[in-house]
Amino acid sequence: KTGTTNEVTSLGGYVTAIQATPNHLLVARHNWNRNNNTNNGSDVSVIDITNPNGTMIEGASVQVKGYVSNKFNMDVHENVLRVVSGNSWSGTGNTNHVETFQATDIQNLAPIDAATFGDGENLYATLFLGEKAFFVTYRRVDPFHAFEVALDGTITEKSEFIVSGWNDYFKPVEQQTRLIGIRKNDENGGNTMAVSLYDITNLSNPTPMITRDEIDLDWSWSEASWDDRAFSVLEKATSVTAPTGELETGLVLLPFTGYDQ
């Protein structure tokens, strides 16, 4: 719901994700009253929260092509709404979607562009970062998809890098030149937590992974698999010389539980 002390507006549907930006509140919800056999997409509403007295103005709502599962699936940049969506248990499609909408006037959200990717795979980590976007899909291998999302909303997939396992969350580091990815490596039947480091300076780079380190146990897991607040990346927290000679100053903190035989 949105509103002030004098006004309450009901959005309807089951809320699946909320993203807050300095100017907008983005609310994604699933409408159980819709016929899922015809369209299973989430509804995304844009709400203006710029008024310093707390008054919120409800804008229009758009129905995207897939299911919006978390806050990182939605973003507004330079008056362009960007949404990435995937499958849900009741969906009839088997692909993932990224869509853009003109949001200069939030009462009139006009579609700009759309693209599909990762056919037959589920959507995991997602991140919109300026005019870049990064998505992970997974079934048996883990494609790391790099997209350019131009200021006018035009979407272009620039590369797809295949690696074992998958990532659930990304955090940009080193002035947005690298990404830290958290989750699992299932290579050779394993099931252990891993931290991946990607170079994102060139979206067309066919091999963006710089390195990956794993927990040295047969099995491990972490709350960071389902809560992005459960791991931290600290810039300029240490000073270590890497094997390749660079001075590394960032520190990843990952709590985990695990065991081996």
XYZ file of N, CA and C in Angstrom:
783
model
N 0.838 -1.194 0.000
C 0.000 0.000 0.000
C 0.871 1.240 0.000
N 0.322 2.335 -0.508
C 1.039 3.606 -0.510
C 0.090 4.678 0.015
N 0.654 5.793 0.439
C -0.225 6.880 0.829
C 0.358 7.755 1.917
N -0.450 8.714 2.412
C -0.068 9.593 3.505
C -1.038 9.343 4.642
N -0.995 10.209 5.664
C -1.915 10.051 6.783
C -3.358 10.265 6.347
N -3.580 10.913 5.216
C -4.935 11.218 4.768
C -5.390 10.348 3.604
N -4.496 9.510 3.094
C -4.829 8.807 1.863
C -4.125 7.464 1.820
N -4.832 6.425 1.411
C -4.261 5.091 1.268
C -4.704 4.536 -0.082
N -3.771 3.973 -0.825
C -4.078 3.382 -2.125
C -3.675 1.924 -2.113
N -4.563 1.058 -2.554
C -4.264 -0.365 -2.617
C -3.796 -0.720 -4.023
N -2.629 -1.397 -4.113
C -2.094 -1.782 -5.421
C -2.682 -3.092 -5.904
N -3.066 -3.963 -4.983
C -3.614 -5.260 -5.367
C -2.529 -6.257 -5.712
N -2.885 -7.536 -5.645
C -1.932 -8.583 -5.973
C -1.028 -8.941 -4.805
N -0.194 -9.952 -5.008
C 0.732 -10.447 -3.993
C 2.112 -9.865 -4.262
N 2.633 -9.052 -3.331
C 3.911 -8.372 -3.531
C 5.061 -9.376 -3.457
N 5.923 -9.376 -4.478
C 7.074 -10.276 -4.523
C 8.399 -9.550 -4.346
N 8.438 -8.232 -4.593
C 9.700 -7.495 -4.466
C 9.416 -6.004 -4.387
N 10.259 -5.291 -3.632
C 10.184 -3.832 -3.530
C 11.598 -3.278 -3.658
N 11.770 -2.300 -4.540
C 13.059 -1.636 -4.719
C 12.878 -0.147 -4.487
N 13.719 0.441 -3.631
C 13.662 1.872 -3.353
C 14.872 2.554 -3.967
N 14.627 3.588 -4.759
C 15.679 4.440 -5.288
C 15.511 5.819 -4.644
N 16.440 6.765 -4.848
C 16.263 8.085 -4.241
C 14.957 8.779 -4.648
N 14.418 8.437 -5.825
C 13.240 9.135 -6.326
C 12.006 8.260 -6.472
N 12.188 6.956 -6.535
C 11.070 6.074 -6.857
C 11.013 4.869 -5.917
N 9.813 4.382 -5.725
C 9.579 3.090 -5.094
C 9.004 2.183 -6.174
N 9.672 1.053 -6.413
C 9.232 0.094 -7.422
C 8.657 -1.113 -6.713
N 7.418 -1.464 -7.050
C 6.732 -2.569 -6.384
C 6.323 -3.596 -7.428
N 6.814 -4.826 -7.269
C 6.435 -5.929 -8.162
C 5.488 -6.852 -7.420
N 4.458 -7.306 -8.122
C 3.490 -8.182 -7.462
C 2.909 -9.149 -8.487
N 2.421 -10.255 -7.948
C 1.803 -11.280 -8.780
C 0.293 -11.194 -8.610
N -0.404 -11.128 -9.716
C -1.854 -11.001 -9.673
C -2.473 -12.378 -9.853
N -2.925 -12.968 -8.741
C -3.491 -14.315 -8.798
C -4.831 -14.349 -9.514
N -5.459 -13.188 -9.707
C -6.752 -13.152 -10.388
C -6.605 -13.215 -11.899
N -5.369 -13.035 -12.394
C -5.157 -13.093 -13.825
C -5.126 -14.551 -14.283
N -5.533 -14.786 -15.507
C -5.486 -16.128 -16.074
C -4.038 -16.459 -16.417
N -3.410 -17.321 -15.601
C -1.996 -17.629 -15.793
C -1.713 -18.361 -17.097
N -2.736 -18.927 -17.692
C -2.515 -19.636 -18.944
C -2.285 -18.689 -20.114
N -2.683 -17.425 -19.938
C -2.516 -16.467 -21.030
C -1.333 -15.547 -20.797
N -1.077 -15.168 -19.546
C 0.064 -14.303 -19.257
C 0.411 -14.402 -17.788
N 1.641 -14.792 -17.507
C 2.062 -15.011 -16.134
C 2.968 -13.903 -15.613
N 3.065 -12.790 -16.336
C 4.004 -11.745 -15.958
C 3.627 -11.029 -14.675
N 4.650 -10.484 -14.016
C 4.444 -9.677 -12.820
C 3.973 -8.278 -13.203
N 3.253 -7.638 -12.287
C 2.892 -6.234 -12.418
C 3.924 -5.403 -11.663
N 4.450 -4.354 -12.288
C 5.427 -3.473 -11.657
C 4.861 -2.062 -11.626
N 4.748 -1.499 -10.428
C 4.246 -0.142 -10.257
C 5.376 0.799 -9.887
N 5.289 2.036 -10.385
C 6.285 3.065 -10.084
C 5.612 4.135 -9.231
N 6.210 4.448 -8.083
C 5.653 5.407 -7.138
C 6.672 6.515 -6.891
N 6.240 7.752 -7.004
C 7.103 8.922 -6.787
C 7.213 9.178 -5.283
N 8.464 9.179 -4.760
C 8.672 9.419 -3.324
C 9.571 10.628 -3.092
N 9.576 11.579 -4.041
C 10.489 12.720 -3.939
C 9.997 13.802 -2.986
N 8.715 13.832 -2.655
C 8.187 14.898 -1.803
C 8.754 14.763 -0.392
N 9.428 15.809 0.128
C 10.057 15.698 1.455
C 9.060 15.560 2.598
N 7.775 15.878 2.375
C 6.802 15.729 3.455
C 6.255 14.305 3.561
N 6.747 13.402 2.700
C 6.346 12.002 2.793
C 5.203 11.606 1.889
N 4.592 12.576 1.203
C 3.497 12.242 0.293
C 4.031 11.434 -0.893
N 3.368 10.331 -1.187
C 3.769 9.485 -2.319
C 2.720 9.574 -3.416
N 3.179 9.592 -4.663
C 2.283 9.688 -5.807
C 2.374 8.390 -6.595
N 1.265 7.678 -6.686
C 1.243 6.423 -7.421
C 1.216 6.695 -8.916
N 2.131 6.066 -9.635
C 2.154 6.165 -11.082
C 1.470 4.971 -11.715
N 1.783 4.757 -12.969
C 1.176 3.655 -13.706
C 1.834 2.328 -13.338
N 1.230 1.268 -13.818
C 1.740 -0.083 -13.619
C 1.920 -0.733 -14.988
N 2.997 -1.515 -15.121
C 3.222 -2.259 -16.363
C 3.271 -3.743 -16.026
N 2.826 -4.542 -16.959
C 2.920 -5.986 -16.806
C 4.112 -6.468 -17.622
N 5.131 -6.999 -16.943
C 6.302 -7.505 -17.644
C 6.076 -8.963 -18.033
N 6.967 -9.500 -18.846
C 6.706 -10.791 -19.470
C 6.981 -11.989 -18.570
N 7.756 -11.787 -17.504
C 8.093 -12.889 -16.614
C 7.820 -12.550 -15.163
N 8.411 -13.342 -14.259
C 8.182 -13.227 -12.824
C 9.329 -12.445 -12.185
N 9.004 -11.388 -11.444
C 9.994 -10.571 -10.745
C 10.117 -11.101 -9.316
N 11.281 -11.668 -8.995
C 11.413 -12.382 -7.725
C 12.111 -11.593 -6.632
N 12.915 -10.558 -6.981
C 13.590 -9.808 -5.923
C 13.880 -8.380 -6.382
N 14.350 -7.551 -5.442
C 14.515 -6.117 -5.690
C 15.550 -5.820 -6.773
N 16.544 -6.699 -6.950
C 17.585 -6.446 -7.941
C 17.091 -6.623 -9.374
N 15.864 -7.124 -9.524
C 15.276 -7.296 -10.858
C 14.722 -5.994 -11.428
N 14.710 -4.908 -10.626
C 14.089 -3.654 -11.060
C 15.031 -2.483 -10.815
N 14.926 -1.461 -11.694
C 15.826 -0.320 -11.600
C 15.261 0.821 -12.443
N 15.503 2.061 -12.011
C 15.216 3.236 -12.836
C 16.512 4.015 -13.004
N 16.903 4.272 -14.261
C 18.138 5.000 -14.553
C 17.863 5.992 -15.666
N 18.116 7.276 -15.377
C 17.901 8.348 -16.361
C 16.493 8.260 -16.955
N 15.509 8.111 -16.076
C 14.091 8.071 -16.455
C 13.721 6.879 -17.331
N 14.505 5.814 -17.263
C 14.168 4.574 -17.953
C 13.996 3.472 -16.911
N 12.826 2.858 -16.893
C 12.565 1.712 -16.027
C 13.118 0.466 -16.699
N 13.961 -0.289 -15.979
C 14.539 -1.523 -16.504
C 14.109 -2.668 -15.595
N 13.596 -3.740 -16.185
C 13.103 -4.890 -15.415
C 13.602 -6.170 -16.071
N 14.163 -7.072 -15.264
C 14.515 -8.406 -15.739
C 13.626 -9.395 -14.995
N 13.113 -10.387 -15.718
C 12.158 -11.318 -15.118
C 12.401 -12.721 -15.648
N 12.013 -13.710 -14.841
C 12.231 -15.104 -15.210
C 10.974 -15.925 -15.106
N 11.153 -17.222 -14.958
C 10.031 -18.144 -14.871
C 9.484 -18.193 -13.452
N 8.257 -18.650 -13.305
C 7.708 -19.000 -11.996
C 7.097 -20.383 -12.114
N 6.719 -20.949 -10.964
C 6.228 -22.330 -10.963
C 4.979 -22.502 -11.814
N 4.198 -21.423 -12.000
C 2.971 -21.541 -12.781
C 3.109 -21.002 -14.196
N 4.334 -20.648 -14.600
C 4.516 -20.041 -15.903
C 4.429 -21.040 -17.042
N 4.057 -20.528 -18.203
C 3.972 -21.384 -19.388
C 5.196 -21.227 -20.281
N 5.980 -20.174 -20.084
C 7.181 -19.971 -20.882
C 8.389 -20.617 -20.236
N 9.501 -20.620 -20.945
C 10.719 -21.221 -20.422
C 11.913 -20.407 -20.865
N 11.855 -19.092 -20.596
C 12.939 -18.202 -20.943
C 12.957 -17.049 -19.958
N 13.886 -16.110 -20.139
C 14.024 -14.953 -19.273
C 13.953 -13.685 -20.127
N 13.548 -12.594 -19.508
C 13.260 -11.369 -20.254
C 13.918 -10.168 -19.581
N 14.417 -9.236 -20.396
C 14.806 -7.923 -19.908
C 14.057 -6.899 -20.750
N 13.408 -5.942 -20.069
C 12.548 -4.976 -20.747
C 12.845 -3.568 -20.238
N 12.642 -2.576 -21.107
C 12.809 -1.177 -20.725
C 11.547 -0.394 -21.066
N 11.281 0.632 -20.222
C 10.094 1.474 -20.379
C 10.493 2.929 -20.132
N 9.941 3.843 -20.929
C 10.150 5.263 -20.713
C 9.361 5.685 -19.474
N 10.062 6.275 -18.487
C 9.422 6.612 -17.216
C 9.564 8.092 -16.867
N 9.768 8.942 -17.881
C 9.803 10.386 -17.616
C 8.487 10.838 -17.002
N 7.382 10.342 -17.545
C 6.050 10.548 -16.966
C 5.609 9.213 -16.384
N 5.631 9.094 -15.042
C 5.332 7.791 -14.441
C 3.859 7.411 -14.582
N 3.035 8.362 -15.027
C 1.635 8.024 -15.294
C 1.470 7.385 -16.675
N 2.521 7.393 -17.465
C 2.453 6.848 -18.823
C 3.759 6.124 -19.118
N 3.853 4.879 -18.679
C 5.067 4.080 -18.857
C 5.024 3.416 -20.235
N 5.808 3.944 -21.150
C 5.770 3.462 -22.532
C 6.895 2.459 -22.769
N 6.585 1.276 -23.337
C 7.639 0.287 -23.619
C 8.638 0.803 -24.645
N 9.925 0.471 -24.431
C 10.990 0.880 -25.352
C 11.573 -0.320 -26.076
N 12.085 -1.298 -25.316
C 12.777 -2.421 -25.935
C 12.629 -3.645 -25.044
N 12.899 -4.827 -25.622
C 12.825 -6.086 -24.874
C 13.752 -7.103 -25.514
N 14.275 -8.010 -24.691
C 15.129 -9.087 -25.184
C 14.929 -10.308 -24.309
N 15.135 -11.485 -24.886
C 15.085 -12.728 -24.124
C 16.479 -13.340 -24.082
N 16.721 -14.174 -23.063
C 18.029 -14.810 -22.918
C 17.882 -16.011 -21.990
N 18.869 -16.893 -22.017
C 18.901 -18.031 -21.110
C 17.717 -18.959 -21.271
N 17.382 -19.327 -22.502
C 16.251 -20.230 -22.722
C 16.462 -21.551 -21.983
N 15.419 -22.021 -21.313
C 15.479 -23.288 -20.607
C 16.242 -23.234 -19.296
N 16.608 -22.027 -18.823
C 17.386 -21.890 -17.594
C 16.671 -20.943 -16.633
N 16.952 -21.102 -15.343
C 16.362 -20.262 -14.315
C 17.233 -19.041 -14.042
N 16.587 -17.951 -13.622
C 17.277 -16.690 -13.378
C 17.761 -16.625 -11.932
N 19.045 -16.269 -11.757
C 19.618 -16.148 -10.411
C 20.105 -14.716 -10.198
N 21.412 -14.484 -10.072
C 21.918 -13.146 -9.771
C 21.598 -12.161 -10.891
N 21.176 -10.953 -10.498
C 20.903 -9.887 -11.462
C 21.439 -8.570 -10.918
N 21.906 -7.714 -11.811
C 22.402 -6.408 -11.388
C 22.327 -5.436 -12.552
N 21.663 -4.280 -12.326
C 21.713 -3.143 -13.244
C 22.742 -2.164 -12.687
N 23.690 -1.740 -13.528
C 24.786 -0.897 -13.068
C 25.045 0.173 -14.113
N 24.421 1.339 -13.935
C 24.556 2.383 -14.950
C 23.981 1.911 -16.266
N 24.801 1.950 -17.317
C 24.359 1.499 -18.641
C 24.748 0.042 -18.911
N 25.043 -0.690 -17.836
C 25.382 -2.101 -17.949
C 24.375 -2.932 -17.149
N 24.279 -4.197 -17.511
C 23.429 -5.121 -16.753
C 24.059 -6.506 -16.828
N 23.982 -7.236 -15.714
C 24.590 -8.555 -15.625
C 23.585 -9.526 -15.028
N 23.402 -10.675 -15.684
C 22.420 -11.661 -15.253
C 23.050 -13.055 -15.292
N 22.680 -13.870 -14.323
C 23.121 -15.262 -14.293
C 21.907 -16.157 -14.448
N 21.977 -17.081 -15.396
C 20.962 -18.131 -15.513
C 21.646 -19.472 -15.297
N 20.859 -20.488 -14.921
C 21.483 -21.759 -14.554
C 20.527 -22.913 -14.792
N 21.064 -24.007 -15.306
C 20.380 -25.293 -15.335
C 21.423 -26.380 -15.085
N 22.370 -26.553 -15.991
C 23.490 -27.457 -15.771
C 24.824 -26.696 -15.814
N 24.831 -25.594 -16.534
C 25.980 -24.692 -16.553
C 25.467 -23.299 -16.199
N 26.399 -22.385 -15.961
C 26.044 -21.067 -15.439
C 26.446 -19.985 -16.432
N 25.586 -19.603 -17.360
C 25.935 -18.483 -18.240
C 25.909 -17.150 -17.477
N 26.966 -16.381 -17.654
C 27.083 -15.022 -17.133
C 26.798 -14.099 -18.308
N 25.628 -13.457 -18.303
C 25.186 -12.624 -19.425
C 25.541 -11.162 -19.144
N 26.209 -10.522 -20.095
C 26.526 -9.102 -19.988
C 25.734 -8.336 -21.047
N 24.965 -7.340 -20.607
C 24.129 -6.537 -21.492
C 24.554 -5.071 -21.428
N 24.363 -4.380 -22.542
C 24.389 -2.930 -22.556
C 22.946 -2.441 -22.607
N 22.595 -1.548 -21.680
C 21.270 -0.919 -21.682
C 21.509 0.575 -21.855
N 21.372 1.069 -23.066
C 21.714 2.451 -23.395
C 20.772 3.427 -22.692
N 21.180 4.693 -22.677
C 20.373 5.713 -22.009
C 18.987 5.839 -22.626
N 18.860 5.493 -23.914
C 17.551 5.573 -24.553
C 16.723 4.305 -24.321
N 17.269 3.355 -23.545
C 16.534 2.137 -23.226
C 16.796 0.971 -24.154
N 17.608 1.155 -25.190
C 17.907 0.076 -26.121
C 18.752 -1.002 -25.451
N 18.378 -2.267 -25.664
C 19.016 -3.400 -24.992
C 19.854 -4.189 -25.998
N 21.119 -4.476 -25.632
C 21.992 -5.278 -26.486
C 22.770 -6.262 -25.623
N 22.626 -7.566 -25.909
C 23.454 -8.538 -25.200
C 24.839 -8.533 -25.841
N 25.882 -8.350 -25.012
C 27.241 -8.205 -25.517
C 28.054 -9.491 -25.408
N 27.776 -10.326 -24.393
C 28.555 -11.553 -24.246
C 27.822 -12.525 -23.344
N 28.214 -13.799 -23.443
C 27.693 -14.863 -22.577
C 28.862 -15.784 -22.238
N 29.206 -15.842 -20.950
C 30.347 -16.621 -20.485
C 29.835 -17.831 -19.710
N 30.267 -19.037 -20.090
C 29.802 -20.269 -19.470
C 30.789 -20.707 -18.395
N 30.272 -20.978 -17.202
C 31.100 -21.449 -16.097
C 30.254 -22.387 -15.252
N 30.884 -23.294 -14.526
C 30.126 -24.223 -13.681
C 29.508 -23.488 -12.493
N 28.455 -24.098 -11.927
C 27.797 -23.497 -10.766
C 26.980 -22.273 -11.127
N 26.737 -21.409 -10.139
C 25.938 -20.206 -10.381
C 26.190 -19.188 -9.286
N 25.747 -17.942 -9.516
C 25.805 -16.864 -8.532
C 24.390 -16.430 -8.182
N 24.182 -16.105 -6.903
C 22.893 -15.580 -6.458
C 22.884 -14.058 -6.365
N 24.010 -13.453 -5.993
C 24.067 -12.005 -5.821
C 25.394 -11.471 -6.344
N 25.339 -10.223 -6.820
C 26.525 -9.506 -7.262
C 26.706 -8.244 -6.422
N 27.978 -7.858 -6.226
C 28.280 -6.541 -5.671
C 29.404 -5.926 -6.498
N 29.194 -4.693 -7.015
C 30.253 -4.026 -7.781
C 31.346 -3.497 -6.860
N 32.609 -3.582 -7.301
C 33.744 -3.105 -6.517
C 34.714 -2.407 -7.460
N 35.786 -1.840 -6.857
C 36.844 -1.194 -7.629
C 36.269 -0.179 -8.619
N 35.461 0.756 -8.073
C 34.854 1.818 -8.889
C 34.080 1.239 -10.071
N 33.342 0.167 -9.787
C 32.451 -0.492 -10.750
C 33.203 -1.071 -11.949
N 34.440 -1.499 -11.724
C 35.204 -2.164 -12.782
C 35.213 -3.678 -12.588
N 34.810 -4.148 -11.411
C 34.768 -5.572 -11.115
C 33.468 -5.917 -10.418
N 33.110 -7.195 -10.465
C 31.955 -7.711 -9.751
C 32.390 -8.849 -8.844
N 31.831 -8.881 -7.634
C 31.963 -10.024 -6.736
C 30.663 -10.823 -6.826
N 30.759 -12.105 -7.124
C 29.592 -12.987 -7.170
C 29.673 -14.023 -6.065
N 28.524 -14.293 -5.427
C 28.456 -15.241 -4.310
C 27.500 -16.368 -4.654
N 27.938 -17.613 -4.409
C 27.041 -18.768 -4.390
C 27.813 -20.058 -4.518
N 27.419 -20.944 -5.434
C 27.897 -22.318 -5.428
C 28.723 -22.667 -6.661
N 29.644 -23.621 -6.445
C 30.285 -24.299 -7.564
C 29.887 -25.769 -7.484
N 29.232 -26.250 -8.524
C 28.810 -27.657 -8.535
C 29.671 -28.491 -9.473
N 30.875 -28.011 -9.777
C 31.767 -28.725 -10.681
C 32.145 -30.080 -10.100
N 32.148 -31.106 -10.952
C 32.492 -32.467 -10.545
C 31.612 -32.980 -9.409
N 30.358 -32.557 -9.403
C 29.420 -33.030 -8.400
C 29.529 -32.356 -7.055
N 30.348 -31.315 -6.947
C 30.518 -30.624 -5.676
C 29.341 -29.733 -5.336
N 29.306 -29.272 -4.102
C 28.237 -28.382 -3.657
C 28.786 -27.506 -2.542
N 29.623 -26.565 -2.923
C 30.309 -25.756 -1.926
C 30.233 -24.276 -2.278
N 30.258 -23.420 -1.252
C 30.207 -21.981 -1.464
C 31.451 -21.504 -2.199
N 31.244 -20.517 -3.059
C 32.348 -19.973 -3.841
C 32.181 -18.465 -3.992
N 33.308 -17.781 -4.106
C 33.341 -16.343 -4.369
C 34.014 -16.144 -5.721
N 33.327 -15.458 -6.631
C 33.844 -15.248 -7.983
C 34.138 -13.774 -8.212
N 35.191 -13.492 -8.950
C 35.588 -12.130 -9.279
C 35.589 -11.963 -10.793
N 34.823 -10.977 -11.291
C 34.680 -10.742 -12.725
C 35.213 -9.352 -13.093
N 35.808 -9.259 -14.270
C 36.209 -7.986 -14.871
C 35.057 -7.502 -15.749
N 34.507 -6.319 -15.452
C 33.354 -5.826 -16.214
C 33.679 -4.536 -16.963
N 34.951 -4.274 -17.200
C 35.320 -3.070 -17.945
C 34.954 -3.168 -19.413
N 34.939 -4.385 -19.950
C 34.627 -4.600 -21.362
C 33.490 -5.619 -21.446
N 32.309 -5.175 -21.829
C 31.154 -6.063 -21.849
C 31.277 -7.157 -22.897
N 32.139 -6.977 -23.885
C 32.310 -7.979 -24.942
C 33.404 -9.001 -24.623
N 33.999 -8.905 -23.449
C 35.048 -9.827 -23.039
C 34.481 -11.249 -22.970
N 35.003 -12.213 -23.756
C 34.441 -13.566 -23.749
C 34.789 -14.363 -22.491
N 35.801 -13.920 -21.721
C 36.207 -14.624 -20.495
C 36.371 -13.617 -19.358
N 35.277 -13.108 -18.810
C 35.361 -12.040 -17.814
C 35.793 -12.510 -16.418
N 35.736 -13.820 -16.127
C 36.104 -14.259 -14.788
C 37.603 -14.132 -14.567
N 37.979 -13.412 -13.504
C 39.392 -13.267 -13.147
C 39.823 -14.451 -12.291
N 39.032 -14.787 -11.298
C 39.368 -15.905 -10.423
C 38.139 -16.309 -9.626
N 38.208 -17.499 -9.031
C 37.152 -17.970 -8.134
C 37.803 -18.763 -7.015
N 37.334 -18.549 -5.788
C 37.853 -19.283 -4.646
C 36.694 -19.976 -3.948
N 36.941 -21.179 -3.463
C 35.897 -21.993 -2.851
C 36.220 -22.322 -1.402
N 35.170 -22.609 -0.632
C 35.349 -23.125 0.716
C 35.911 -24.541 0.614
N 36.956 -24.836 1.373
C 37.639 -26.120 1.256
C 36.947 -27.182 2.119
N 35.709 -27.506 1.735
C 34.927 -28.535 2.419
C 34.113 -29.288 1.368
N 33.639 -30.483 1.731
C 32.826 -31.246 0.788
C 31.484 -30.577 0.535
N 30.956 -29.891 1.561
C 29.634 -29.274 1.471
C 29.640 -28.015 2.318
N 29.119 -26.926 1.782
C 29.035 -25.696 2.571
C 27.890 -24.845 2.061
N 27.362 -24.012 2.930
C 26.253 -23.137 2.577
C 26.327 -21.877 3.426
N 25.551 -20.871 3.041
C 25.589 -19.583 3.720
C 24.247 -18.889 3.577
N 23.909 -18.083 4.560
C 22.707 -17.260 4.461
C 22.813 -16.278 3.292
N 24.035 -16.016 2.838
C 24.233 -15.136 1.684
C 23.638 -15.715 0.406
N 23.232 -16.985 0.436
C 22.586 -17.572 -0.741
C 21.180 -17.031 -0.945
N 20.554 -16.519 0.125
C 19.189 -16.000 -0.024
C 19.013 -14.598 0.574
N 20.083 -14.005 1.115
C 19.992 -12.667 1.695
C 21.253 -11.893 1.328
N 21.114 -10.874 0.493
C 22.282 -10.126 0.028
C 22.979 -9.382 1.153
N 22.299 -9.184 2.291
C 22.919 -8.476 3.413
C 23.850 -9.374 4.219
N 23.892 -10.658 3.899
C 24.641 -11.621 4.713
C 26.108 -11.729 4.316
N 26.560 -10.950 3.324
C 27.988 -10.888 3.039
C 28.358 -9.443 2.729
N 29.609 -9.102 2.988
C 30.073 -7.729 2.800
C 31.331 -7.703 1.960
N 31.511 -6.610 1.241
C 32.750 -6.349 0.512
C 33.257 -4.995 0.990
N 34.448 -4.983 1.587
C 35.037 -3.761 2.123
C 36.165 -3.295 1.220
N 36.064 -2.052 0.740
C 37.123 -1.475 -0.089
C 38.218 -0.897 0.802
N 39.465 -0.983 0.356
C 40.617 -0.405 1.062
C 40.686 -0.891 2.514
N 40.454 -2.194 2.699
C 40.454 -2.762 4.051
C 41.707 -3.567 4.350
N 42.513 -3.836 3.327
C 43.711 -4.647 3.537
C 44.747 -4.257 2.498
N 45.900 -4.918 2.512
C 46.952 -4.655 1.535
C 47.723 -5.951 1.314
N 47.412 -6.612 0.189
C 47.978 -7.921 -0.104
C 48.470 -7.928 -1.545
N 49.640 -8.470 -1.770
C 50.159 -8.594 -3.124
C 49.637 -9.880 -3.751
N 48.939 -9.740 -4.872
C 48.376 -10.895 -5.570
C 49.487 -11.680 -6.259
N 49.228 -12.969 -6.589
C 50.239 -13.762 -7.308
C 50.687 -13.125 -8.618
N 49.805 -12.323 -9.228
C 50.151 -11.663 -10.490
C 50.832 -10.312 -10.280
N 51.055 -9.925 -9.010
C 51.823 -8.722 -8.719
C 51.025 -7.510 -8.317
N 49.679 -7.493 -8.564
C 48.882 -6.327 -8.204
C 48.703 -6.229 -6.687
N 48.542 -5.004 -6.211
C 48.242 -4.769 -4.805
C 46.741 -4.811 -4.619
N 46.253 -5.781 -3.877
C 44.818 -5.927 -3.632
C 44.462 -5.305 -2.285
N 43.408 -4.478 -2.267
C 43.025 -3.782 -1.042
C 41.609 -4.112 -0.586
N 40.846 -4.865 -1.378
C 39.472 -5.201 -1.020
C 39.392 -6.471 -0.197
N 38.341 -6.570 0.621
C 38.164 -7.720 1.510
C 36.722 -8.207 1.402
N 36.541 -9.498 1.127
C 35.213 -10.116 1.086
C 34.987 -10.858 2.406
N 33.870 -10.592 3.062
C 33.511 -11.266 4.303
C 32.304 -12.144 4.032
N 32.476 -13.461 4.151
C 31.418 -14.430 3.832
C 31.255 -15.422 4.980
N 30.184 -15.308 5.769
C 29.923 -16.331 6.803
C 29.381 -17.585 6.160
N 29.780 -18.755 6.691
C 29.333 -19.992 6.091
C 29.321 -21.118 7.116
N 28.611 -22.172 6.790
C 28.599 -23.416 7.553
C 28.928 -24.538 6.604
N 29.635 -25.564 7.080
C 29.947 -26.659 6.177
C 30.518 -27.859 6.901
N 30.767 -28.913 6.146
C 31.365 -30.125 6.711
C 32.022 -30.930 5.606
N 32.860 -31.863 6.001
C 33.366 -32.868 5.075
C 33.428 -34.206 5.833
N 33.861 -35.248 5.140
C 33.837 -36.581 5.737
C 34.932 -36.766 6.792
